[in-house]
Tab-separated table of C-alpha atoms in Angstrom:
chain	number	residue	atom	x	y	z
D	110	UNK	CA	114.924	34.292	73.081
D	111	UNK	CA	112.388	35.959	70.818
D	112	UNK	CA	114.045	38.511	68.560
D	113	UNK	CA	112.917	42.078	69.192
D	114	UNK	CA	111.479	43.542	66.016
D	115	UNK	CA	110.242	47.108	66.242
D	116	UNK	CA	109.763	47.601	62.513
D	117	UNK	CA	106.247	46.290	62.726
D	118	UNK	CA	103.381	48.752	62.921
D	119	UNK	CA	101.423	49.524	66.052
D	120	UNK	CA	98.382	47.869	64.498
D	121	UNK	CA	100.116	44.497	64.860
D	122	UNK	CA	100.010	42.681	68.161
D	123	UNK	CA	103.156	43.188	70.235
D	124	UNK	CA	104.529	40.513	72.538
D	125	UNK	CA	105.125	41.293	76.233
D	126	UNK	CA	108.873	41.414	75.482
D	127	UNK	CA	108.389	43.972	72.710
D	128	UNK	CA	106.186	46.118	74.956
D	129	UNK	CA	108.856	46.012	77.662
D	130	UNK	CA	111.556	46.951	75.156
D	131	UNK	CA	109.501	49.932	73.940
D	132	UNK	CA	109.192	51.128	77.535
D	133	UNK	CA	112.917	50.616	78.061
D	134	UNK	CA	113.703	52.543	74.879
D	135	UNK	CA	111.712	55.542	76.123
D	136	UNK	CA	113.522	55.735	79.465
D	137	UNK	CA	115.785	58.833	79.598
D	138	UNK	CA	119.358	58.359	80.770
D	139	UNK	CA	118.540	60.146	84.031
D	140	UNK	CA	116.059	57.396	84.916
D	141	UNK	CA	117.869	54.370	83.463
D	142	UNK	CA	119.731	53.680	86.729
D	143	UNK	CA	116.427	53.483	88.581
D	144	UNK	CA	114.954	51.143	85.960
D	145	UNK	CA	118.000	48.830	86.183
D	146	UNK	CA	117.902	48.916	89.980
D	147	UNK	CA	114.242	47.944	89.813
D	148	UNK	CA	115.095	44.949	87.602
D	149	UNK	CA	117.948	43.898	89.902
D	150	UNK	CA	115.561	43.921	92.849
D	151	UNK	CA	112.932	41.708	91.240
D	152	UNK	CA	115.292	39.304	89.462
D	153	UNK	CA	118.019	37.582	91.550
D	154	UNK	CA	119.418	35.972	88.382
D	155	UNK	CA	120.595	39.423	87.210
D	156	UNK	CA	123.698	41.014	88.704
D	157	UNK	CA	125.812	44.106	88.245
D	158	UNK	CA	129.414	43.790	87.079
D	159	UNK	CA	131.472	42.885	84.069
D	160	UNK	CA	130.880	39.430	82.650
D	161	UNK	CA	133.911	37.178	83.054
D	162	UNK	CA	134.996	34.377	80.760
D	163	UNK	CA	134.071	31.732	83.295
D	164	UNK	CA	130.616	33.196	83.720
D	165	UNK	CA	130.208	33.334	79.955
D	166	UNK	CA	131.065	29.610	79.753
D	167	UNK	CA	128.439	28.860	82.369
D	168	UNK	CA	125.908	30.908	80.468
D	169	UNK	CA	126.794	28.959	77.298
D	170	UNK	CA	126.288	25.701	79.205
D	171	UNK	CA	122.901	26.990	80.298
D	172	UNK	CA	122.057	27.904	76.711
D	173	UNK	CA	123.058	24.424	75.480
D	174	UNK	CA	120.691	22.794	77.944
D	175	UNK	CA	117.986	25.415	77.452
D	176	UNK	CA	115.465	23.134	75.750
D	177	UNK	CA	116.423	19.852	77.499
D	178	UNK	CA	113.962	17.716	79.468
D	179	UNK	CA	113.508	19.054	83.032
D	180	UNK	CA	112.379	15.682	84.405
D	181	UNK	CA	115.694	14.057	85.290
D	182	UNK	CA	116.940	13.175	88.770
D	183	UNK	CA	119.599	14.970	90.848
D	184	UNK	CA	120.777	13.382	94.109
D	185	UNK	CA	123.343	16.089	94.866
D	186	UNK	CA	121.442	19.326	94.142
D	187	UNK	CA	120.007	21.111	97.206
D	188	UNK	CA	117.368	23.684	96.379
D	189	UNK	CA	115.717	23.804	99.810
D	190	UNK	CA	116.137	27.589	99.927
D	191	UNK	CA	113.971	27.871	96.833
D	192	UNK	CA	111.234	25.435	97.897
D	193	UNK	CA	109.497	27.637	100.491
D	194	UNK	CA	105.976	28.976	100.265
D	195	UNK	CA	107.061	32.244	98.685
D	196	UNK	CA	108.314	30.559	95.531
D	197	UNK	CA	105.867	27.682	95.421
D	198	UNK	CA	103.074	30.257	95.355
D	199	UNK	CA	104.740	32.332	92.662
D	200	UNK	CA	102.452	32.998	89.670
D	201	UNK	CA	104.654	32.329	86.664
D	202	UNK	CA	103.688	33.610	83.224
D	203	UNK	CA	103.824	31.501	80.091
D	204	UNK	CA	106.577	33.521	78.422
D	205	UNK	CA	108.788	33.533	81.506
D	206	UNK	CA	109.519	37.241	81.466
D	207	UNK	CA	107.307	39.900	83.074
D	208	UNK	CA	103.884	39.802	84.630
D	209	UNK	CA	101.150	42.309	83.872
D	210	UNK	CA	101.801	44.286	87.057
D	211	UNK	CA	105.375	44.867	85.925
D	212	UNK	CA	104.104	46.038	82.527
D	213	UNK	CA	102.030	48.741	84.194
D	214	UNK	CA	104.637	49.846	86.715
D	215	UNK	CA	105.662	53.472	86.202
D	216	UNK	CA	109.307	54.428	85.860
D	217	UNK	CA	110.506	55.966	89.139
D	218	UNK	CA	111.032	59.736	89.094
D	219	UNK	CA	113.174	61.432	91.692
D	220	UNK	CA	111.040	63.802	93.706
D	221	UNK	CA	111.043	65.769	96.930
D	222	UNK	CA	108.221	66.282	99.458
D	223	UNK	CA	104.840	67.321	98.119
D	224	UNK	CA	103.751	70.947	98.403
D	225	UNK	CA	101.067	69.856	100.891
D	226	UNK	CA	103.659	68.121	103.080
D	227	UNK	CA	105.915	71.185	103.070
D	228	UNK	CA	103.048	73.444	104.147
D	229	UNK	CA	101.901	71.073	106.901
D	230	UNK	CA	105.483	70.995	108.174
D	231	UNK	CA	105.513	74.801	108.394
D	232	UNK	CA	102.091	74.770	110.078
D	233	UNK	CA	103.513	72.628	112.882
D	234	UNK	CA	105.946	75.424	113.774
D	235	UNK	CA	103.097	77.823	114.552
D	236	UNK	CA	101.934	78.094	118.156
D	237	UNK	CA	98.414	76.831	117.522
D	238	UNK	CA	96.154	74.767	119.737
D	239	UNK	CA	94.762	71.495	118.384
D	240	UNK	CA	91.549	73.138	117.185
D	241	UNK	CA	93.377	75.891	115.275
D	242	UNK	CA	95.752	73.336	113.804
D	243	UNK	CA	92.798	71.399	112.323
D	244	UNK	CA	91.490	74.653	110.803
D	245	UNK	CA	94.947	75.286	109.319
D	246	UNK	CA	95.076	71.764	107.880
D	247	UNK	CA	91.641	72.311	106.296
D	248	UNK	CA	92.872	75.525	104.661
D	249	UNK	CA	96.049	73.870	103.388
D	250	UNK	CA	93.958	71.011	102.020
D	251	UNK	CA	91.988	73.584	100.020
D	252	UNK	CA	95.120	74.934	98.268
D	253	UNK	CA	95.156	73.975	94.595
D	254	UNK	CA	98.244	72.780	92.719
D	255	UNK	CA	99.150	76.272	91.470
D	256	UNK	CA	99.158	77.577	95.057
D	257	UNK	CA	95.776	79.341	95.241
D	258	UNK	CA	92.747	78.895	97.506
D	259	UNK	CA	89.770	79.436	95.231
D	260	UNK	CA	87.189	77.779	97.450
D	261	UNK	CA	84.903	80.260	99.178
D	262	UNK	CA	85.825	80.698	102.864
D	263	UNK	CA	82.186	80.281	103.889
D	264	UNK	CA	82.251	76.846	102.246
D	265	UNK	CA	85.378	75.942	104.220
D	266	UNK	CA	83.618	77.019	107.420
D	267	UNK	CA	80.780	74.628	106.556
D	268	UNK	CA	83.272	71.834	105.809
D	269	UNK	CA	84.822	72.280	109.248
D	270	UNK	CA	81.410	72.239	110.935
D	271	UNK	CA	80.099	69.122	109.197
D	272	UNK	CA	83.348	67.217	108.650
D	273	UNK	CA	85.397	68.114	111.734
D	274	UNK	CA	82.651	69.213	114.146
D	275	UNK	CA	84.502	72.515	114.610
D	276	UNK	CA	82.594	75.798	114.812
D	277	UNK	CA	84.489	78.857	113.524
D	278	UNK	CA	83.767	82.190	111.874
D	279	UNK	CA	85.174	84.262	109.034
D	280	UNK	CA	87.391	86.387	111.292
D	281	UNK	CA	89.134	83.392	112.856
D	282	UNK	CA	89.476	81.642	109.501
D	283	UNK	CA	91.056	84.706	107.876
D	284	UNK	CA	93.407	85.141	110.844
D	285	UNK	CA	94.785	81.604	110.393
D	286	UNK	CA	94.822	82.050	106.607
D	287	UNK	CA	97.031	85.141	107.010
D	288	UNK	CA	99.471	83.031	109.039
D	289	UNK	CA	99.587	80.412	106.269
D	290	UNK	CA	100.177	83.173	103.728
D	291	UNK	CA	103.482	83.875	105.501
D	292	UNK	CA	104.711	80.371	104.547
D	293	UNK	CA	107.100	79.567	101.733
D	294	UNK	CA	106.840	79.736	98.782
D	295	UNK	CA	105.905	83.414	98.908
D	296	UNK	CA	102.385	84.057	97.630
D	297	UNK	CA	101.032	80.678	98.705
D	298	UNK	CA	97.374	80.421	99.771
D	299	UNK	CA	96.368	83.639	97.977
D	300	UNK	CA	92.751	83.803	96.824
D	301	UNK	CA	93.489	85.582	93.551
D	302	UNK	CA	96.409	86.949	91.523
D	303	UNK	CA	96.155	90.417	93.005
D	304	UNK	CA	96.465	89.075	96.567
D	305	UNK	CA	99.290	86.746	95.474
D	306	UNK	CA	101.360	89.646	94.106
D	307	UNK	CA	100.639	91.843	97.130
D	308	UNK	CA	101.801	89.107	99.507
D	309	UNK	CA	105.075	88.761	97.630
D	310	UNK	CA	105.678	92.509	97.519
D	311	UNK	CA	104.956	92.869	101.246
D	312	UNK	CA	107.557	90.187	101.956
D	313	UNK	CA	110.331	91.918	100.036
D	314	UNK	CA	113.608	92.307	101.921
D	315	UNK	CA	113.381	96.117	101.724
D	316	UNK	CA	109.646	96.918	101.881
D	317	UNK	CA	110.318	100.661	102.224
D	318	UNK	CA	112.193	100.788	98.926
D	319	UNK	CA	110.454	103.301	96.600
D	320	UNK	CA	110.143	100.733	93.788
D	321	UNK	CA	108.418	98.290	96.157
D	322	UNK	CA	106.092	101.016	97.428
D	323	UNK	CA	105.190	102.076	93.883
D	324	UNK	CA	104.588	98.442	92.912
D	325	UNK	CA	102.290	97.997	95.911
D	326	UNK	CA	100.314	101.058	94.870
D	327	UNK	CA	99.965	99.810	91.301
D	328	UNK	CA	98.729	96.348	92.343
D	329	UNK	CA	96.496	97.621	95.131
D	330	UNK	CA	94.930	100.634	93.433
D	331	UNK	CA	95.383	100.054	89.688
D	332	UNK	CA	95.367	96.278	89.235
D	333	UNK	CA	92.852	96.295	86.373
D	334	UNK	CA	94.836	98.934	84.456
D	335	UNK	CA	98.058	96.972	85.106
D	336	UNK	CA	96.660	93.741	83.618
D	337	UNK	CA	95.651	95.681	80.495
D	338	UNK	CA	99.001	97.503	80.329
D	339	UNK	CA	97.347	100.905	80.438
D	340	UNK	CA	100.480	102.503	81.869
D	341	UNK	CA	99.541	106.052	80.907
D	342	UNK	CA	96.376	105.801	83.037
D	343	UNK	CA	98.393	104.415	85.961
D	344	UNK	CA	100.951	107.185	85.623
D	345	UNK	CA	98.270	109.846	85.651
D	346	UNK	CA	96.291	108.314	88.518
D	347	UNK	CA	99.264	107.752	90.835
D	348	UNK	CA	101.230	110.822	89.738
D	349	UNK	CA	104.394	108.821	89.050
D	350	UNK	CA	107.147	109.513	86.541
D	351	UNK	CA	107.743	107.295	83.518
D	352	UNK	CA	110.940	105.898	85.101
D	353	UNK	CA	109.147	105.183	88.386
D	354	UNK	CA	106.407	103.276	86.552
D	355	UNK	CA	108.969	101.340	84.524
D	356	UNK	CA	110.990	100.251	87.587
D	357	UNK	CA	107.853	99.242	89.499
D	358	UNK	CA	106.496	97.236	86.551
D	359	UNK	CA	109.849	95.493	86.117
D	360	UNK	CA	109.700	94.489	89.785
D	361	UNK	CA	106.134	93.164	89.474
D	362	UNK	CA	106.859	91.115	86.368
D	363	UNK	CA	109.612	89.281	88.266
D	364	UNK	CA	107.130	87.987	90.857
D	365	UNK	CA	105.758	84.433	90.692
D	366	UNK	CA	102.113	84.280	89.503
D	367	UNK	CA	101.894	80.552	90.379
D	368	UNK	CA	103.583	80.005	93.754
D	369	UNK	CA	102.591	76.318	93.721
D	370	UNK	CA	104.769	76.136	90.630
D	371	UNK	CA	103.534	72.747	89.485
D	372	UNK	CA	100.571	70.961	87.984
D	373	UNK	CA	100.439	67.796	90.114
D	374	UNK	CA	101.256	69.014	93.625
D	375	UNK	CA	104.798	67.613	93.638
D	376	UNK	CA	108.027	69.535	93.820
D	377	UNK	CA	109.997	67.533	91.286
D	378	UNK	CA	113.749	67.325	91.036
D	379	UNK	CA	114.530	67.473	87.355
D	380	UNK	CA	117.734	65.889	86.116
D	381	UNK	CA	119.133	67.110	82.814
D	382	UNK	CA	121.497	64.363	81.756
D	383	UNK	CA	122.221	64.168	78.011
D	384	UNK	CA	121.830	60.768	76.373
D	385	UNK	CA	124.439	61.536	73.686
D	386	UNK	CA	127.733	63.419	73.641
D	387	UNK	CA	128.839	65.199	70.442
D	388	UNK	CA	132.526	65.968	69.969
D	389	UNK	CA	134.199	67.931	67.188
D	390	UNK	CA	137.632	66.505	66.434
D	391	UNK	CA	139.233	69.016	64.063
D	392	UNK	CA	136.061	69.356	62.013
D	393	UNK	CA	135.087	65.690	62.222
D	394	UNK	CA	131.911	65.208	64.227
D	395	UNK	CA	131.576	62.099	66.377
D	396	UNK	CA	128.632	61.074	68.531
D	397	UNK	CA	128.765	58.680	71.456
D	398	UNK	CA	126.354	57.407	74.071
D	399	UNK	CA	126.525	58.759	77.592
D	400	UNK	CA	128.435	56.076	79.537
D	401	UNK	CA	125.445	55.721	81.865
D	402	UNK	CA	123.600	54.123	78.947
D	403	UNK	CA	126.033	51.198	78.969
D	404	UNK	CA	125.697	49.515	82.379
D	405	UNK	CA	127.674	46.358	83.143
D	406	UNK	CA	125.212	43.526	83.759
D	407	UNK	CA	125.707	39.767	83.922
D	408	UNK	CA	123.933	36.486	84.554
D	409	UNK	CA	124.199	35.344	88.187
D	410	UNK	CA	126.825	32.614	88.532
D	411	UNK	CA	124.904	30.867	91.321
D	412	UNK	CA	121.722	30.739	89.251
D	413	UNK	CA	123.579	29.414	86.197
D	414	UNK	CA	125.288	26.758	88.345
D	415	UNK	CA	121.969	25.830	89.896
D	416	UNK	CA	120.418	25.217	86.510
D	417	UNK	CA	123.502	23.338	85.279
D	418	UNK	CA	123.434	21.068	88.333
D	419	UNK	CA	119.783	20.224	87.821
D	420	UNK	CA	120.375	19.566	84.136
D	421	UNK	CA	122.720	16.730	85.112
D	422	UNK	CA	120.265	15.206	87.570
D	423	UNK	CA	117.725	12.388	87.206
D	424	UNK	CA	115.342	13.322	89.989
D	425	UNK	CA	111.624	13.440	89.212
D	426	UNK	CA	110.203	15.569	91.985
D	427	UNK	CA	107.233	17.771	91.021
D	428	UNK	CA	108.022	20.498	93.540
D	429	UNK	CA	111.645	20.515	92.476
D	430	UNK	CA	110.633	20.728	88.824
D	431	UNK	CA	108.414	23.754	89.580
D	432	UNK	CA	111.249	25.448	91.431
D	433	UNK	CA	113.756	24.863	88.652
D	434	UNK	CA	111.187	26.148	86.159
D	435	UNK	CA	111.131	29.318	88.226
D	436	UNK	CA	114.945	29.487	88.164
D	437	UNK	CA	114.938	28.948	84.410
D	438	UNK	CA	112.420	31.764	83.921
D	439	UNK	CA	114.556	34.146	85.968
D	440	UNK	CA	117.586	33.228	83.876
D	441	UNK	CA	115.580	33.809	80.686
D	442	UNK	CA	114.401	37.164	81.988
D	443	UNK	CA	117.914	38.234	83.002
D	444	UNK	CA	119.368	37.306	79.614
D	445	UNK	CA	116.514	39.094	77.842
D	446	UNK	CA	117.084	42.251	79.906
D	447	UNK	CA	120.819	42.298	79.137
D	448	UNK	CA	120.095	41.830	75.420
D	449	UNK	CA	117.384	44.529	75.551
D	450	UNK	CA	119.823	47.020	77.113
D	451	UNK	CA	122.293	46.289	74.306
D	452	UNK	CA	119.607	46.700	71.638
D	453	UNK	CA	118.514	49.938	73.312
D	454	UNK	CA	122.078	51.241	72.926
D	455	UNK	CA	122.160	50.159	69.274
D	456	UNK	CA	118.789	51.756	68.463
D	457	UNK	CA	119.734	55.025	70.159
D	458	UNK	CA	123.062	55.262	68.345
D	459	UNK	CA	121.624	54.423	64.936
D	460	UNK	CA	118.921	57.069	65.356
D	461	UNK	CA	121.324	59.765	66.582
D	462	UNK	CA	123.901	59.045	63.878
D	463	UNK	CA	121.204	59.418	61.208
D	464	UNK	CA	120.104	62.750	62.711
D	465	UNK	CA	123.734	63.888	62.843
D	466	UNK	CA	124.252	63.153	59.135
D	467	UNK	CA	120.982	64.889	58.202
D	468	UNK	CA	121.711	68.037	60.244
D	469	UNK	CA	125.520	67.987	59.873
D	470	UNK	CA	125.801	71.689	59.003
D	471	UNK	CA	123.943	72.689	62.148
D	472	UNK	CA	126.070	70.477	64.406
D	473	UNK	CA	129.244	72.121	63.095
D	474	UNK	CA	128.479	75.525	64.631
D	475	UNK	CA	124.975	75.496	66.154
D	476	UNK	CA	123.586	78.047	63.700
D	477	UNK	CA	119.783	77.606	63.612
D	478	UNK	CA	119.601	78.839	60.048
D	479	UNK	CA	121.514	75.717	58.976
D	480	UNK	CA	118.774	73.379	60.197
D	481	UNK	CA	117.180	71.432	57.350
D	482	UNK	CA	113.487	70.525	57.281
D	483	UNK	CA	113.337	67.024	58.748
D	484	UNK	CA	110.429	64.806	59.745
D	485	UNK	CA	110.327	61.454	61.564
D	486	UNK	CA	109.840	59.580	58.297
D	487	UNK	CA	113.187	60.896	56.961
D	488	UNK	CA	115.114	59.260	59.811
D	489	UNK	CA	112.944	56.125	59.955
D	490	UNK	CA	113.709	55.399	56.287
D	491	UNK	CA	117.445	55.878	56.778
D	492	UNK	CA	117.701	53.403	59.672
D	493	UNK	CA	114.979	51.048	58.400
D	494	UNK	CA	112.852	51.330	61.519
D	495	UNK	CA	109.255	52.222	62.217
D	496	UNK	CA	108.332	55.909	62.591
D	497	UNK	CA	106.933	55.162	66.060
D	498	UNK	CA	110.373	53.916	67.180
D	499	UNK	CA	112.075	57.114	65.998
D	500	UNK	CA	109.339	59.140	67.682
D	501	UNK	CA	109.960	57.434	71.033
D	502	UNK	CA	113.678	58.140	70.823
D	503	UNK	CA	113.197	61.756	69.705
D	504	UNK	CA	110.619	62.591	72.377
D	505	UNK	CA	112.659	61.468	75.368
D	506	UNK	CA	116.340	61.950	74.541
D	507	UNK	CA	118.826	64.835	74.330
D	508	UNK	CA	122.352	65.504	73.062
D	509	UNK	CA	125.174	67.576	74.554
D	510	UNK	CA	127.055	69.758	72.078
D	511	UNK	CA	129.700	72.466	72.381
D	512	UNK	CA	126.912	75.050	72.140
D	513	UNK	CA	124.362	73.553	74.537
D	514	UNK	CA	122.130	70.576	75.321
D	515	UNK	CA	119.293	69.990	72.830
D	516	UNK	CA	116.314	67.616	72.954
D	517	UNK	CA	116.289	65.486	69.801
D	518	UNK	CA	112.805	66.694	68.893
D	519	UNK	CA	114.378	70.147	68.431
D	520	UNK	CA	115.893	68.957	65.145
D	521	UNK	CA	112.574	67.903	63.621
D	522	UNK	CA	110.601	70.560	61.774
D	523	UNK	CA	108.496	71.089	58.678
D	524	UNK	CA	109.657	73.092	55.694
D	525	UNK	CA	108.727	76.588	54.521
D	526	UNK	CA	109.205	77.478	50.859
D	527	UNK	CA	111.210	80.537	49.864
D	528	UNK	CA	111.255	82.757	46.792
D	529	UNK	CA	114.231	80.788	45.497
D	530	UNK	CA	112.119	77.604	45.504
D	531	UNK	CA	113.993	75.773	48.278
D	532	UNK	CA	112.561	74.555	51.561
D	533	UNK	CA	113.941	75.883	54.838
D	534	UNK	CA	113.181	74.670	58.351
D	535	UNK	CA	110.390	76.445	60.185
D	536	UNK	CA	112.927	76.603	63.019
D	537	UNK	CA	114.890	79.060	60.848
D	538	UNK	CA	111.758	81.150	60.278
D	539	UNK	CA	111.039	81.193	64.011
D	540	UNK	CA	114.593	82.314	64.681
D	541	UNK	CA	114.221	85.206	62.221
D	542	UNK	CA	110.831	86.078	63.717
D	543	UNK	CA	112.277	86.127	67.236
D	544	UNK	CA	115.085	88.390	66.055
D	545	UNK	CA	112.595	90.854	64.558
D	546	UNK	CA	110.638	91.051	67.808
D	547	UNK	CA	113.791	91.409	69.901
D	548	UNK	CA	114.949	94.328	67.731
D	549	UNK	CA	111.586	96.134	67.536
D	550	UNK	CA	110.866	99.498	69.121
D	551	UNK	CA	109.018	98.464	72.290
D	552	UNK	CA	107.110	101.732	72.293
D	553	UNK	CA	105.725	100.768	68.870
D	554	UNK	CA	105.845	96.939	68.709
D	555	UNK	CA	105.354	95.184	65.357
D	556	UNK	CA	101.909	93.840	64.528
D	557	UNK	CA	101.485	90.388	62.948
D	558	UNK	CA	100.674	92.049	59.624
D	559	UNK	CA	103.908	94.015	59.766
D	560	UNK	CA	105.866	90.876	60.676
D	561	UNK	CA	104.365	89.046	57.677
D	562	UNK	CA	105.470	91.825	55.307
D	563	UNK	CA	108.982	91.842	56.760
D	564	UNK	CA	109.287	88.057	56.458
D	565	UNK	CA	107.940	88.093	52.902
D	566	UNK	CA	110.483	90.772	52.057
D	567	UNK	CA	113.211	88.432	53.301
D	568	UNK	CA	111.929	85.753	50.916
D	569	UNK	CA	109.863	83.604	53.303
D	570	UNK	CA	106.452	82.799	51.838
D	571	UNK	CA	104.399	82.770	55.004
D	572	UNK	CA	100.788	83.650	55.873
D	573	UNK	CA	99.596	85.810	58.756
D	574	UNK	CA	97.970	82.872	60.584
D	575	UNK	CA	101.290	81.005	60.418
D	576	UNK	CA	103.113	83.987	61.905
D	577	UNK	CA	100.541	84.108	64.697
D	578	UNK	CA	101.026	80.372	65.331
D	579	UNK	CA	104.826	80.662	65.432
D	580	UNK	CA	104.599	83.714	67.688
D	581	UNK	CA	102.434	81.777	70.139
D	582	UNK	CA	104.810	78.801	70.031
D	583	UNK	CA	107.658	81.188	70.873
D	584	UNK	CA	105.497	82.574	73.709
D	585	UNK	CA	105.629	86.065	72.242
D	586	UNK	CA	102.561	88.123	73.260
D	587	UNK	CA	100.549	90.157	70.767
D	588	UNK	CA	101.889	93.621	69.901
D	589	UNK	CA	99.615	95.444	72.367
D	590	UNK	CA	100.966	93.431	75.305
D	591	UNK	CA	104.592	93.924	74.216
D	592	UNK	CA	104.266	97.670	74.465
D	593	UNK	CA	106.536	99.347	77.007
D	594	UNK	CA	106.936	102.887	78.252
């Protein structure tokens, strides 16, 4: 089997096996089971279970005869089950591993029904005639991935007339739209943010609650002032107290501005399964792979016996030779996959152990200020691998610690110089910046200029544009929008 070498640069041509290994390396632990199941389905020479000594001997026998002539006779071997049209028409690749369709196959992701399917299901519970149901389906089909209908209703009326041969008017269309707006998730099928928030407020469990009523007034009558956070104008216009405004605004900000909730129309089930487990044994840190990264796989005994039997034969049958070539390729592919899984484990562990040594102080107590500046090149040099390999591991893996689960990319950051001349991680600077904003007087929030001066005073040599960039990365709004009553 060709040795997998990922130290080469991307500019060099990669073999199909190397491409498959790269894809396998990127698979998160949560999806590894699905990838293995996929391989088990397409390759009958691969099986689940612990390899036994007898099976290992058979595999060794197969290896010994790996390069032998396939043209000898076998009067005892019966491969009739493998000589049907399905296998004789099989398009086998020269390297005996994966075809191009398998290269392009996406890794399965667990998901639930699409948003569209959920809405259609709710539509079927309404007491609508067939004509009204088609109108409802047209409206649902116009809902974008974030949950809004932005298409003009007149245009939808025209679509129904020309595409469905159904005549309707604005009143009927809005009547059915209002029914759809009662569906879950709350706020779905709104035509703008204001309508979306109003729908959610009107569906509150206690609509007569004063806070809900005040929130409805703010969104209905003072929406423009609300978006600009001109609370004093709202207070004056609606004659509400400062506490009443504050409670109503708190209620509004807890509503969902994107009821679709997703960017591709699917309600995805996200699995957070760490790839590594960190344990602290009396001050000694040890990292291990999640056990799900070490599946028990073996070569099929029947396939190994089949190849061994043919190896001892003298038969020269073309169809039989083609079939055994197919069997041999499946055995090659199974062995490659088992070896690739093992190398995946080795690559993951080497990368994580290097990160652990580099950020040892952080892993002792989880204090962000102990993070050292670290870039991909630092780890790549320590484990003698290509930067692209480290990048693939860092971008798709996570580690469980005593103080939380962290994606590996969390530990990579550039350095910021201090007055003392040392470099500190920009993660440390962001942590300090976040603390300043959290502790600020919300009636007089800190401007970026003020934050720069405070950081410089603490010894961090940082420019205003960098503070603005870090603030945006932390999803902290500008000072004006952080102002509260």
